[in-house]
Coordinates of C-alpha atoms in Angstrom, one line a residue:
Chain A
M169 CA 17.5 -22.3 1.8
I170 CA 16.1 -20.4 -1.2
E171 CA 16.9 -21.2 -4.8
V172 CA 15.8 -19.2 -7.7
R173 CA 16.3 -20.6 -11.2
G174 CA 16.0 -18.8 -14.4
L175 CA 13.2 -16.5 -13.2
D176 CA 11.5 -14.2 -15.6
K177 CA 8.7 -11.9 -14.8
D178 CA 7.1 -8.7 -16.2
W179 CA 4.8 -6.8 -14.0
K180 CA 3.7 -3.2 -14.5
E181 CA 6.8 -1.1 -15.1
F182 CA 9.1 -3.7 -13.5
S183 CA 10.7 -6.8 -14.8
L184 CA 13.0 -9.7 -13.7
K185 CA 15.3 -11.1 -16.3
D186 CA 16.8 -14.6 -15.9
I187 CA 17.3 -14.4 -12.1
N188 CA 19.5 -17.2 -10.6
L189 CA 20.2 -17.1 -6.9
E190 CA 21.1 -19.5 -4.1
V191 CA 20.6 -18.4 -0.5
K192 CA 22.1 -20.9 1.9
K193 CA 20.4 -22.2 5.0
G194 CA 20.8 -19.8 7.9
E195 CA 22.5 -17.2 5.7
Y196 CA 21.8 -13.4 5.8
F197 CA 21.6 -12.6 2.1
V198 CA 21.1 -9.0 1.0
I199 CA 19.9 -7.9 -2.5
L200 CA 21.3 -4.4 -3.0
G201 CA 20.1 -2.3 -5.9
P202 CA 18.8 1.2 -6.8
T203 CA 15.1 2.1 -6.8
G204 CA 13.3 0.5 -9.7
A205 CA 15.7 -2.4 -10.0
G206 CA 12.9 -4.9 -9.4
K207 CA 14.0 -5.9 -5.9
T208 CA 10.5 -5.9 -4.4
L209 CA 9.1 -7.8 -7.4
L210 CA 11.7 -10.5 -6.9
L211 CA 10.9 -10.8 -3.2
E212 CA 7.2 -10.9 -3.9
T213 CA 7.6 -13.5 -6.6
I214 CA 9.7 -15.7 -4.2
A215 CA 6.9 -15.2 -1.7
G216 CA 4.3 -16.3 -4.2
F217 CA 2.4 -13.1 -4.5
H218 CA 3.2 -13.1 -8.3
I219 CA 3.3 -16.1 -10.6
P220 CA 6.6 -16.0 -12.6
D221 CA 6.4 -16.0 -16.4
S222 CA 9.1 -18.7 -16.4
G223 CA 11.6 -20.2 -14.0
E224 CA 11.4 -21.9 -10.6
V225 CA 11.5 -21.0 -6.9
W226 CA 12.7 -23.7 -4.4
I227 CA 12.5 -23.3 -0.7
D228 CA 14.2 -25.9 1.5
G229 CA 14.6 -28.3 -1.3
H230 CA 10.9 -28.1 -2.4
D231 CA 9.7 -26.7 -5.7
V232 CA 7.2 -24.1 -4.5
T233 CA 6.8 -22.3 -7.9
N234 CA 3.2 -23.4 -8.1
L235 CA 2.3 -23.2 -4.4
P236 CA 0.2 -20.4 -3.1
P237 CA 1.9 -18.1 -0.6
E238 CA 0.2 -19.5 2.4
R239 CA 1.8 -22.9 1.8
R240 CA 5.4 -21.7 1.4
R241 CA 6.3 -21.2 5.1
I242 CA 7.8 -17.7 4.7
G243 CA 7.7 -14.6 6.7
F244 CA 7.3 -11.3 4.9
I245 CA 8.2 -7.9 6.2
Y246 CA 7.5 -4.7 4.3
Q247 CA 9.0 -1.2 4.7
D248 CA 5.7 0.2 5.9
Y249 CA 5.2 -2.5 8.5
S250 CA 1.8 -3.6 7.1
L251 CA 0.2 -4.4 10.4
F252 CA -3.5 -5.1 10.4
P253 CA -4.9 -1.8 11.6
H254 CA -8.1 -3.4 13.0
F255 CA -6.3 -5.8 15.2
T256 CA -4.4 -5.2 18.4
V257 CA -0.7 -6.0 18.6
E258 CA -1.5 -9.3 20.2
E259 CA -4.1 -10.2 17.6
N260 CA -1.6 -9.2 14.8
I261 CA 1.0 -11.7 16.2
E262 CA -1.6 -14.3 16.8
F263 CA -3.1 -14.1 13.3
G264 CA -0.6 -16.6 11.8
L265 CA -0.5 -18.8 15.0
K266 CA -4.2 -19.4 14.9
L267 CA -4.1 -20.6 11.4
R268 CA -1.8 -23.5 12.3
K269 CA -4.0 -26.5 12.6
S270 CA -1.5 -28.6 14.6
A271 CA -1.0 -26.3 17.6
S272 CA -3.4 -26.0 20.5
Q273 CA -4.6 -22.8 22.0
D274 CA -2.3 -23.2 25.0
T275 CA 0.8 -23.7 22.9
N276 CA -0.2 -20.7 20.7
R277 CA -0.6 -18.5 23.8
K278 CA 2.8 -19.7 25.1
R279 CA 4.4 -19.0 21.8
L280 CA 2.9 -15.5 21.7
E281 CA 4.2 -14.6 25.1
E282 CA 7.6 -16.1 24.4
I283 CA 8.0 -14.0 21.2
M284 CA 6.7 -10.8 22.8
D285 CA 9.1 -11.4 25.6
W286 CA 12.0 -12.1 23.3
L287 CA 11.4 -8.9 21.3
N288 CA 10.6 -6.9 24.5
I289 CA 7.1 -5.8 23.3
S290 CA 4.9 -7.4 25.9
H291 CA 3.8 -4.0 27.2
L292 CA 2.3 -3.1 23.8
A293 CA 0.1 -6.2 23.6
H294 CA -3.3 -4.5 23.8
R295 CA -2.4 -1.4 21.7
Y296 CA -3.5 -0.7 18.2
P297 CA -0.9 -0.3 15.5
A298 CA -1.9 3.4 14.8
T299 CA -0.8 4.3 18.3
L300 CA 2.7 2.9 17.9
S301 CA 6.0 4.5 16.7
G302 CA 7.6 3.2 13.4
G303 CA 10.2 1.2 15.3
E304 CA 7.6 -0.4 17.5
Q305 CA 5.4 -1.2 14.5
Q306 CA 8.3 -2.9 12.7
K307 CA 9.1 -4.9 15.8
I308 CA 5.5 -6.2 15.9
A309 CA 5.8 -7.0 12.2
I310 CA 9.0 -9.0 12.9
A311 CA 7.2 -10.8 15.8
R312 CA 4.2 -11.6 13.7
A313 CA 6.4 -13.0 10.9
I314 CA 8.7 -15.2 13.1
A315 CA 5.8 -16.4 15.3
I316 CA 4.8 -19.0 12.7
E317 CA 8.4 -20.3 12.7
P318 CA 9.1 -19.7 9.0
S319 CA 12.0 -21.3 7.3
V320 CA 12.9 -18.1 5.5
L321 CA 12.2 -14.4 6.2
L322 CA 11.8 -12.0 3.3
L323 CA 12.4 -8.4 4.2
D324 CA 11.5 -5.6 1.8
E325 CA 13.5 -2.4 2.8
P326 CA 12.5 -3.1 6.4
L327 CA 14.5 -0.2 7.9
A328 CA 14.1 2.4 5.2
A329 CA 11.3 4.4 6.9
L330 CA 12.9 4.6 10.3
D331 CA 15.1 7.3 11.9
R332 CA 18.8 6.5 12.3
R333 CA 18.8 5.5 15.9
T334 CA 15.8 3.1 15.5
R335 CA 17.4 1.8 12.3
D336 CA 20.7 1.0 14.1
Y337 CA 18.8 -0.7 16.9
L338 CA 16.5 -2.8 14.6
R339 CA 19.5 -3.8 12.6
E340 CA 20.9 -5.5 15.7
E341 CA 17.5 -7.1 16.3
L342 CA 17.5 -8.6 12.8
K343 CA 21.0 -9.9 13.3
R344 CA 19.7 -11.5 16.5
V345 CA 16.8 -13.1 14.7
K346 CA 19.3 -14.7 12.3
R347 CA 21.8 -15.7 14.9
E348 CA 19.5 -17.0 17.6
L349 CA 16.7 -18.5 15.5
G350 CA 18.8 -19.6 12.6
I351 CA 16.2 -18.3 10.0
T352 CA 17.4 -17.8 6.5
M353 CA 17.1 -14.1 5.8
L354 CA 16.6 -12.5 2.4
H355 CA 16.7 -8.7 2.7
V356 CA 16.4 -6.2 -0.1
T357 CA 17.6 -2.7 0.3
H358 CA 19.1 0.3 -1.6
D359 CA 21.2 1.2 1.5
Q360 CA 24.9 0.2 1.2
T361 CA 25.6 0.5 4.9
E362 CA 22.7 -1.7 5.7
A363 CA 24.0 -4.3 3.2
M364 CA 27.5 -4.1 4.5
V365 CA 26.6 -4.4 8.1
L366 CA 24.0 -7.2 7.8
A367 CA 25.0 -9.3 4.9
D368 CA 26.9 -12.6 4.8
R369 CA 26.6 -12.2 1.1
I370 CA 25.3 -9.6 -1.2
A371 CA 23.7 -9.7 -4.7
V372 CA 23.7 -6.5 -6.7
M373 CA 20.6 -6.1 -8.7
M374 CA 20.1 -3.6 -11.5
K375 CA 17.4 -3.2 -14.2
G376 CA 15.9 -6.6 -13.3
R377 CA 19.1 -8.5 -13.4
I378 CA 21.5 -9.9 -10.8
M379 CA 24.8 -8.3 -11.7
Q380 CA 27.2 -9.7 -9.1
V381 CA 27.0 -12.0 -6.1
G382 CA 29.7 -11.9 -3.4
T383 CA 30.8 -11.1 0.1
P384 CA 30.4 -7.5 1.2
Y385 CA 34.2 -7.1 0.7
E386 CA 34.0 -8.4 -2.8
I387 CA 31.0 -6.2 -3.7
F388 CA 32.4 -3.0 -2.3
N389 CA 36.1 -3.5 -3.3
K390 CA 36.0 -5.7 -6.4
P391 CA 32.9 -4.7 -8.4
Q392 CA 32.7 -6.4 -11.7
N393 CA 31.8 -3.5 -13.9
E394 CA 31.5 0.3 -13.9
D395 CA 27.7 0.4 -13.1
I396 CA 28.2 -1.7 -10.0
A397 CA 31.3 0.3 -9.0
D398 CA 29.4 3.5 -9.4
F399 CA 26.4 2.2 -7.4
V400 CA 28.5 0.9 -4.5
G401 CA 30.3 4.1 -4.0
V402 CA 33.5 3.6 -5.8
E403 CA 34.0 7.2 -6.8
N404 CA 37.3 6.8 -8.6
I405 CA 36.5 5.1 -11.9
L406 CA 39.3 5.6 -14.4
S407 CA 40.1 4.3 -17.9
G408 CA 43.6 3.4 -19.0
A409 CA 45.8 0.9 -20.8
V410 CA 48.2 -1.6 -19.2
G411 CA 51.8 -0.7 -20.0
S412 CA 53.6 -3.6 -18.3
N413 CA 53.2 -6.2 -15.7
E414 CA 55.9 -7.4 -13.3
N415 CA 55.1 -10.2 -10.8
G416 CA 51.4 -9.5 -10.9
V417 CA 51.7 -5.8 -10.5
A418 CA 50.5 -3.9 -13.6
E419 CA 51.6 -0.4 -14.5
I420 CA 48.7 1.3 -16.1
V421 CA 48.7 4.6 -18.0
V422 CA 45.4 6.3 -17.2
D423 CA 43.8 8.6 -19.7
M424 CA 44.5 11.7 -17.5
G425 CA 48.2 11.0 -18.3
Y426 CA 49.8 9.6 -15.1
N427 CA 50.6 6.0 -14.1
I428 CA 49.0 3.8 -11.5
F429 CA 50.3 0.5 -10.1
A430 CA 47.7 -2.1 -9.5
V431 CA 47.6 -5.8 -8.5
S432 CA 46.3 -7.4 -11.7
D433 CA 46.9 -10.3 -14.1
Y434 CA 46.4 -8.2 -17.2
H435 CA 49.5 -7.6 -19.3
A436 CA 48.1 -5.3 -21.9
G437 CA 45.0 -3.7 -23.3
K438 CA 42.4 -1.2 -22.2
V439 CA 41.1 -1.5 -18.7
K440 CA 38.9 0.2 -16.1
L441 CA 40.3 1.0 -12.6
F442 CA 38.2 1.3 -9.5
I443 CA 39.6 2.9 -6.3
R444 CA 37.4 3.5 -3.2
P445 CA 37.8 7.1 -2.0
E446 CA 38.3 6.0 1.6
D447 CA 41.4 4.0 0.4
I448 CA 43.2 7.1 -0.6
I449 CA 45.5 8.9 1.9
L450 CA 46.4 12.6 1.5
S451 CA 49.6 14.1 2.9
E452 CA 51.6 17.2 2.7
K453 CA 55.0 15.4 2.5
R454 CA 56.0 12.3 0.7
G455 CA 55.6 9.8 3.5
E456 CA 57.6 6.7 4.3
S457 CA 55.0 4.3 2.9
S458 CA 55.0 0.9 1.3
A459 CA 52.2 2.1 -0.9
R460 CA 53.1 1.9 -4.6
N461 CA 51.1 4.8 -5.8
V462 CA 52.2 8.3 -4.7
I463 CA 50.9 11.1 -7.0
R464 CA 51.3 14.8 -6.7
A465 CA 48.0 16.7 -7.1
K466 CA 46.2 20.0 -6.4
I467 CA 43.0 20.1 -4.3
E468 CA 40.2 21.4 -6.6
E469 CA 37.2 21.1 -4.3
M470 CA 36.4 20.1 -0.7
S471 CA 32.9 19.4 0.7
D472 CA 32.2 18.8 4.3
M473 CA 30.0 15.8 4.9
G474 CA 29.9 15.9 8.7
P475 CA 32.5 13.4 10.1
L476 CA 34.0 13.0 6.7
T477 CA 35.3 15.4 4.0
H478 CA 35.1 14.7 0.4
V479 CA 38.2 16.0 -1.5
R480 CA 38.4 16.2 -5.3
M481 CA 41.9 16.6 -6.9
D482 CA 42.8 18.2 -10.2
N483 CA 43.7 14.8 -11.6
S484 CA 40.0 13.8 -11.0
L485 CA 40.9 11.5 -8.1
V486 CA 38.5 11.7 -5.1
A487 CA 39.4 11.0 -1.5
L488 CA 37.3 10.7 1.7
I489 CA 39.2 11.8 4.7
T490 CA 38.2 12.2 8.3
K491 CA 37.5 15.6 9.7
Q492 CA 40.4 15.1 12.1
S493 CA 42.9 14.5 9.4
R494 CA 41.6 17.4 7.4
E495 CA 42.2 19.7 10.3
S496 CA 45.6 18.3 11.3
L497 CA 46.8 18.7 7.7
G498 CA 45.2 22.1 7.4
L499 CA 44.0 21.3 3.9
R500 CA 42.5 24.0 1.8
K501 CA 41.4 24.4 -1.7
G502 CA 44.3 24.9 -4.0
D503 CA 46.9 23.1 -1.8
E504 CA 49.4 20.7 -3.3
V505 CA 49.2 17.3 -1.7
Y506 CA 50.5 13.8 -2.1
V507 CA 47.8 11.3 -3.0
T508 CA 48.8 7.8 -1.8
F509 CA 47.2 4.4 -2.2
K510 CA 48.2 0.8 -2.4
A511 CA 48.4 -1.3 -5.5
T512 CA 46.0 -3.7 -3.8
S513 CA 43.4 -0.9 -3.4
V514 CA 43.1 -0.6 -7.2
H515 CA 40.6 -3.1 -8.7
V516 CA 41.2 -3.6 -12.4
V517 CA 38.6 -4.9 -14.9
R518 CA 38.4 -5.2 -18.7
Chain B
M59 CA -14.3 51.8 4.6
K60 CA -11.6 53.6 6.6
L61 CA -13.2 52.4 9.8
L62 CA -13.4 48.9 8.4
S63 CA -9.7 48.8 7.4
R64 CA -8.8 49.5 11.0
W65 CA -10.6 46.4 12.2
P66 CA -7.8 43.9 13.0
G67 CA -9.5 40.9 11.4
I68 CA -9.8 42.6 8.0
E69 CA -6.3 41.7 6.7
K70 CA -7.0 38.1 7.6
L71 CA -10.4 38.2 5.8
K72 CA -8.8 39.7 2.7
R73 CA -6.4 36.7 2.5
E74 CA -9.4 34.3 2.9
K75 CA -11.5 36.0 0.1
I76 CA -12.0 32.9 -1.9
F77 CA -13.1 30.9 1.2
I78 CA -15.6 33.6 2.1
L79 CA -17.0 33.5 -1.4
S80 CA -17.2 29.7 -1.3
L81 CA -18.9 29.8 2.0
F82 CA -21.5 32.2 0.8
L83 CA -22.3 30.4 -2.4
G84 CA -22.3 27.0 -0.8
F85 CA -24.4 28.2 2.0
L86 CA -27.2 29.0 -0.5
L87 CA -27.4 25.3 -1.4
V88 CA -27.7 24.3 2.3
V89 CA -30.4 26.9 2.7
F90 CA -32.2 25.6 -0.3
V91 CA -32.4 22.1 1.2
C92 CA -33.4 23.4 4.7
I93 CA -36.1 25.7 3.4
T94 CA -37.6 23.1 1.2
L95 CA -37.8 20.3 3.8
G96 CA -38.3 22.7 6.7
N97 CA -41.3 24.3 5.0
M98 CA -42.9 20.9 4.4
F99 CA -42.4 19.9 8.0
Y100 CA -43.6 23.3 9.3
K101 CA -46.8 23.2 7.2
Q102 CA -47.5 19.7 8.3
A103 CA -47.0 20.6 11.9
E104 CA -49.7 23.2 11.5
D105 CA -52.0 20.4 10.4
F106 CA -50.8 17.8 13.0
S107 CA -54.1 15.9 13.0
G108 CA -53.6 15.3 9.3
L109 CA -50.3 13.7 10.0
I110 CA -51.7 11.5 12.8
Y111 CA -54.5 10.5 10.5
A112 CA -52.0 9.4 7.8
A113 CA -50.0 7.6 10.4
K114 CA -53.0 5.5 11.4
D115 CA -54.1 4.8 7.8
P116 CA -53.3 1.1 7.0
V117 CA -53.0 1.9 3.3
V118 CA -50.3 4.5 4.0
L119 CA -48.5 2.2 6.5
K120 CA -48.6 -0.7 4.1
A121 CA -47.2 1.4 1.3
I122 CA -44.3 2.6 3.4
G123 CA -43.7 -0.9 4.6
I124 CA -43.5 -2.2 1.1
S125 CA -41.1 0.6 0.1
I126 CA -38.8 -0.1 3.0
A127 CA -38.9 -3.9 2.5
A128 CA -38.4 -3.7 -1.2
A129 CA -35.4 -1.4 -0.8
I130 CA -33.9 -3.8 1.8
C131 CA -34.3 -6.7 -0.7
S132 CA -32.7 -4.7 -3.5
T133 CA -29.8 -3.6 -1.3
L134 CA -29.2 -7.2 -0.2
I135 CA -29.2 -8.4 -3.8
A136 CA -26.9 -5.4 -4.7
F137 CA -24.6 -6.4 -1.8
F138 CA -24.5 -10.1 -2.8
F139 CA -23.5 -9.5 -6.4
G140 CA -22.0 -6.0 -6.1
V141 CA -19.3 -6.7 -3.4
P142 CA -17.6 -9.4 -5.4
L143 CA -17.7 -7.2 -8.5
A144 CA -16.3 -4.3 -6.5
Y145 CA -13.5 -6.4 -5.1
F146 CA -12.6 -7.6 -8.6
L147 CA -12.6 -4.1 -10.1
A148 CA -10.5 -2.8 -7.2
R149 CA -7.8 -5.4 -7.5
K150 CA -7.5 -6.5 -11.1
E151 CA -6.3 -4.7 -14.2
F152 CA -7.7 -6.0 -17.4
I153 CA -8.6 -4.9 -20.9
G154 CA -12.0 -3.4 -21.0
K155 CA -12.1 -2.6 -17.3
S156 CA -13.1 1.0 -17.9
I157 CA -16.0 -0.3 -20.1
I158 CA -17.2 -2.5 -17.3
E159 CA -17.0 0.4 -14.9
S160 CA -18.9 2.6 -17.2
I161 CA -21.6 0.0 -17.7
V162 CA -22.0 -0.2 -13.9
D163 CA -22.6 3.5 -13.8
V164 CA -25.1 3.6 -16.7
P165 CA -28.1 3.4 -14.4
L166 CA -26.9 6.6 -12.8
V167 CA -27.1 8.6 -16.0
I168 CA -30.1 7.3 -17.8
P169 CA -33.5 8.9 -17.0
H170 CA -35.3 6.5 -14.6
I171 CA -38.5 6.5 -16.6
V172 CA -36.4 5.1 -19.5
A173 CA -34.9 2.6 -17.1
G174 CA -38.5 1.6 -16.2
I175 CA -39.5 1.2 -19.9
A176 CA -36.4 -0.9 -20.5
L177 CA -37.0 -3.1 -17.5
Y178 CA -40.6 -3.5 -18.5
G179 CA -39.6 -5.0 -21.8
V180 CA -37.3 -7.5 -20.2
F181 CA -39.4 -8.5 -17.2
I182 CA -42.9 -8.9 -18.7
R183 CA -44.2 -12.4 -18.9
S184 CA -42.9 -12.9 -22.4
G185 CA -39.6 -11.0 -21.7
V186 CA -36.1 -12.4 -21.9
I187 CA -35.9 -12.6 -18.1
G188 CA -39.6 -12.5 -17.3
A189 CA -40.4 -15.7 -19.2
P190 CA -38.1 -18.1 -17.3
F191 CA -39.1 -16.6 -14.0
E192 CA -42.8 -17.0 -15.0
K193 CA -42.2 -20.7 -15.2
V194 CA -41.1 -20.9 -11.6
G195 CA -44.0 -18.8 -10.5
I196 CA -42.3 -15.4 -10.1
A197 CA -44.0 -12.5 -11.7
F198 CA -42.6 -9.0 -11.9
I199 CA -45.2 -6.8 -13.5
D200 CA -47.4 -5.2 -10.8
A201 CA -45.8 -7.4 -8.1
F202 CA -43.4 -7.0 -5.2
P203 CA -40.4 -8.5 -7.2
G204 CA -41.0 -5.9 -9.8
I205 CA -40.5 -3.1 -7.3
V206 CA -37.3 -4.7 -6.1
I207 CA -36.0 -5.1 -9.6
A208 CA -36.7 -1.4 -10.4
M209 CA -35.0 -0.3 -7.2
L210 CA -32.1 -2.6 -7.8
F211 CA -31.4 -1.3 -11.3
V212 CA -31.3 2.4 -10.3
S213 CA -29.5 2.0 -7.0
F214 CA -26.9 -0.8 -7.1
P215 CA -24.1 1.5 -8.7
F216 CA -24.0 3.4 -5.4
L217 CA -23.1 0.3 -3.5
V218 CA -20.6 -1.0 -6.1
D219 CA -18.8 2.3 -6.5
A220 CA -18.5 2.8 -2.7
A221 CA -17.3 -0.7 -2.2
R222 CA -14.8 -0.5 -5.0
E223 CA -13.3 2.6 -3.5
G224 CA -13.3 1.0 -0.1
F225 CA -11.4 -2.1 -1.4
K226 CA -8.9 0.1 -3.2
E227 CA -8.1 1.8 0.1
V228 CA -7.1 -1.5 1.6
D229 CA -3.4 -1.9 0.9
P230 CA -2.8 -5.1 -1.1
R231 CA 0.3 -5.6 1.0
L232 CA -1.9 -6.3 4.0
E233 CA -3.4 -9.2 2.0
N234 CA 0.1 -10.4 1.0
V235 CA 1.2 -10.5 4.6
A236 CA -1.9 -12.4 5.6
R237 CA -1.3 -14.9 2.9
S238 CA 2.4 -15.3 4.0
L239 CA 1.1 -16.0 7.5
G240 CA -0.8 -19.0 6.2
A241 CA -4.2 -17.5 5.5
S242 CA -6.0 -18.7 2.3
H243 CA -7.2 -16.1 -0.2
W244 CA -10.8 -16.6 1.1
R245 CA -9.8 -16.2 4.7
T246 CA -7.7 -13.2 3.9
F247 CA -10.7 -11.6 2.3
T248 CA -13.1 -12.4 5.2
K249 CA -10.6 -11.5 8.0
I250 CA -8.6 -8.6 6.6
T251 CA -9.9 -7.1 3.4
F252 CA -13.7 -7.1 4.0
P253 CA -13.6 -5.8 7.6
L254 CA -11.2 -3.0 6.5
A255 CA -13.4 -2.0 3.6
F256 CA -16.7 -2.5 5.5
S257 CA -17.2 1.1 6.5
S258 CA -17.2 2.1 2.8
I259 CA -19.4 -0.8 1.8
F260 CA -21.9 0.0 4.6
S261 CA -22.0 3.7 3.5
G262 CA -22.7 2.5 -0.1
A263 CA -25.4 0.1 1.2
I264 CA -27.1 3.0 3.0
L265 CA -27.0 5.1 -0.1
C266 CA -28.3 2.2 -2.2
W267 CA -31.1 1.6 0.2
A268 CA -32.1 5.3 0.4
R269 CA -32.0 5.6 -3.4
G270 CA -34.2 2.5 -3.7
I271 CA -36.9 3.9 -1.5
S272 CA -36.9 7.2 -3.4
E273 CA -37.5 5.5 -6.8
F274 CA -40.7 6.5 -8.5
A275 CA -40.5 6.5 -12.3
A276 CA -39.1 3.0 -12.8
V277 CA -41.4 1.5 -10.2
M278 CA -44.4 3.2 -11.7
I279 CA -43.8 1.6 -15.1
I280 CA -43.0 -1.9 -13.9
A281 CA -45.0 -2.3 -10.7
S282 CA -47.4 0.5 -9.6
L283 CA -49.1 -2.3 -7.6
P284 CA -48.8 -3.2 -4.8
R285 CA -48.6 0.5 -4.0
S286 CA -45.3 1.5 -2.6
A287 CA -44.9 4.8 -0.8
S288 CA -43.6 6.9 -3.7
I289 CA -46.4 5.6 -6.0
L290 CA -49.0 6.3 -3.3
I291 CA -47.7 9.8 -2.8
G292 CA -47.8 10.5 -6.5
E293 CA -51.3 9.3 -6.8
R294 CA -52.5 11.3 -3.8
F295 CA -50.9 14.4 -5.1
T296 CA -52.5 14.2 -8.6
S297 CA -55.9 13.3 -7.1
Y298 CA -56.1 15.2 -3.8
G299 CA -53.2 17.7 -3.7
L300 CA -51.0 18.3 -0.7
S301 CA -53.4 18.2 2.2
G302 CA -56.0 15.7 1.0
L303 CA -59.7 15.6 1.8
P304 CA -61.5 14.6 5.0
G305 CA -61.0 10.9 5.3
I306 CA -58.2 10.8 2.7
A307 CA -54.6 11.6 3.6
G308 CA -52.9 14.0 1.2
S309 CA -49.5 13.7 -0.4
R310 CA -47.7 15.9 2.1
P311 CA -48.5 14.0 5.4
I312 CA -47.5 10.7 3.7
S313 CA -44.3 12.4 2.5
V314 CA -43.5 13.7 6.0
L315 CA -44.2 10.3 7.5
L316 CA -42.0 8.5 4.9
I317 CA -39.0 10.8 5.2
S318 CA -39.3 10.8 9.0
I319 CA -39.1 7.1 9.2
C320 CA -36.2 7.0 6.7
L321 CA -34.3 9.6 8.6
V322 CA -34.7 7.7 11.8
I323 CA -33.4 4.5 10.2
F324 CA -30.7 6.4 8.5
I325 CA -29.5 8.0 11.7
L326 CA -29.6 4.8 13.6
L327 CA -27.5 3.0 10.9
R328 CA -25.0 5.8 11.0
L329 CA -24.7 5.6 14.7
L330 CA -24.3 1.9 14.5
Q331 CA -21.5 2.4 11.9
G332 CA -19.8 5.0 14.1
R333 CA -19.8 2.7 17.0
R334 CA -18.4 -0.2 14.9
R335 CA -15.6 2.0 13.7
K336 CA -14.5 2.7 17.3

């Protein structure tokens, strides 16, 4: 369990402002934020590499704010693996084990073999880090960190420097670490997919502040403000005013001049509307759908993004459709289409 | 010219013009060093018996021994105080850091005769540092410690600068990870940081040692006795010239002997360093 209370820190061009966080025991917690948000600084401060200007850090119910890093029982994993280049793989993993006063040489040896086995890296034991691939190096870094049986594992963009296949594979390994070893994981990243796939909960961090904490669903579908929405890929951000509200469904007149129905408690006033582009369906005919919002629009721009196509309409709405549906609909620039989405897909904030 | 333009390599050479110019100009410097030293060795080889005579002369051997020993002492002192300073400078940002760094490099830019004069004023028996040492029985003027001090002053920046760059190249994240794995700051330094920076520190130490041996001016002011090699060479040159007289070794054979010994030690150390790196 990690608790951060009222943490402030200024360091070089980065800063942390009144950070409050609670990561539950055994939870996979992801801090998601753009570059320069202070994510690494937060992680390093939790690890004890920096002394906070004010505030407290608690790990497993102990105030560790004034403890040096070596006494915090944490594992730390960096993006660039940070293996000791002058040690072999085995020596890297053993480094922390040898520092444990309690364990004998035999138990250390056993633990080393157990871990290498568990991560399937025994064959690399006598190699030097420089001779290994990125994925292998990161596995060694994971092995080294979990060898000392830390209560929490701090991961700083651990997959960012890897190619996609290795990244997908290591993502599963990280899930396994959490699932089978029950270690509390605190992972920082700027990658939304990574956050969505791994996290039990996500905190969005921007400009040194925690902006929102919630489940992946809440973060990606119910962002609390425009900045968060923009960062998590909500491409439809509209302004409007609530006209009426019937049984919790508000009819909102957007600035572009059409009406959108949204599930909301607001009865009046100016609001912002967020709709994820993948929640929008395009069709040639007005379909038999229960969706409350069906709007006629003209396709202004289409860009191919591999398996998905990004479609921009003349009413500024944006949809993400699969390549298959684009082809079956035969969509082209200038076509008139029906834009359909549910009232529950629209998130409304003040 | 027409014939030349048909030569297939000419286009390539045209594109490499600046490198060819660089090579030519730079090569002159290399030739400059080779001719100077080569000539000395060649002339001495013609008078091989003179070299043998110098190599058997106890005065000469003692002087060379003193130079090597004093340079080792000054390098060890530079190491002991310089490595911590270098680590601090590599890791910490603070107001006035550039001033400290400039002060460290001052000995590199002041004339060494001036360094000798300055050291003399401080290390004489009544000097700020000389006086307290005098009380515990250590004298500097015309004594072995004086040679060490003169060498130290002019050579320690080489070690500090090289060590600082070496420490800078060690990623602080490696230290962070070591700490997270349970290593104290001290242990992290001895097991991770120092071994990784060692190669640079060692190169700096070799430079520091070599620079120490070569010192003449500062040593002459503060401790021309006991005679160290460079002082002896200087004396023999002014009194007996290059070749010397029958029964007295000249400045050249002593010089050849000194740099031969230094080169052998230097090459051995480099080999040792190379093996370590593997």
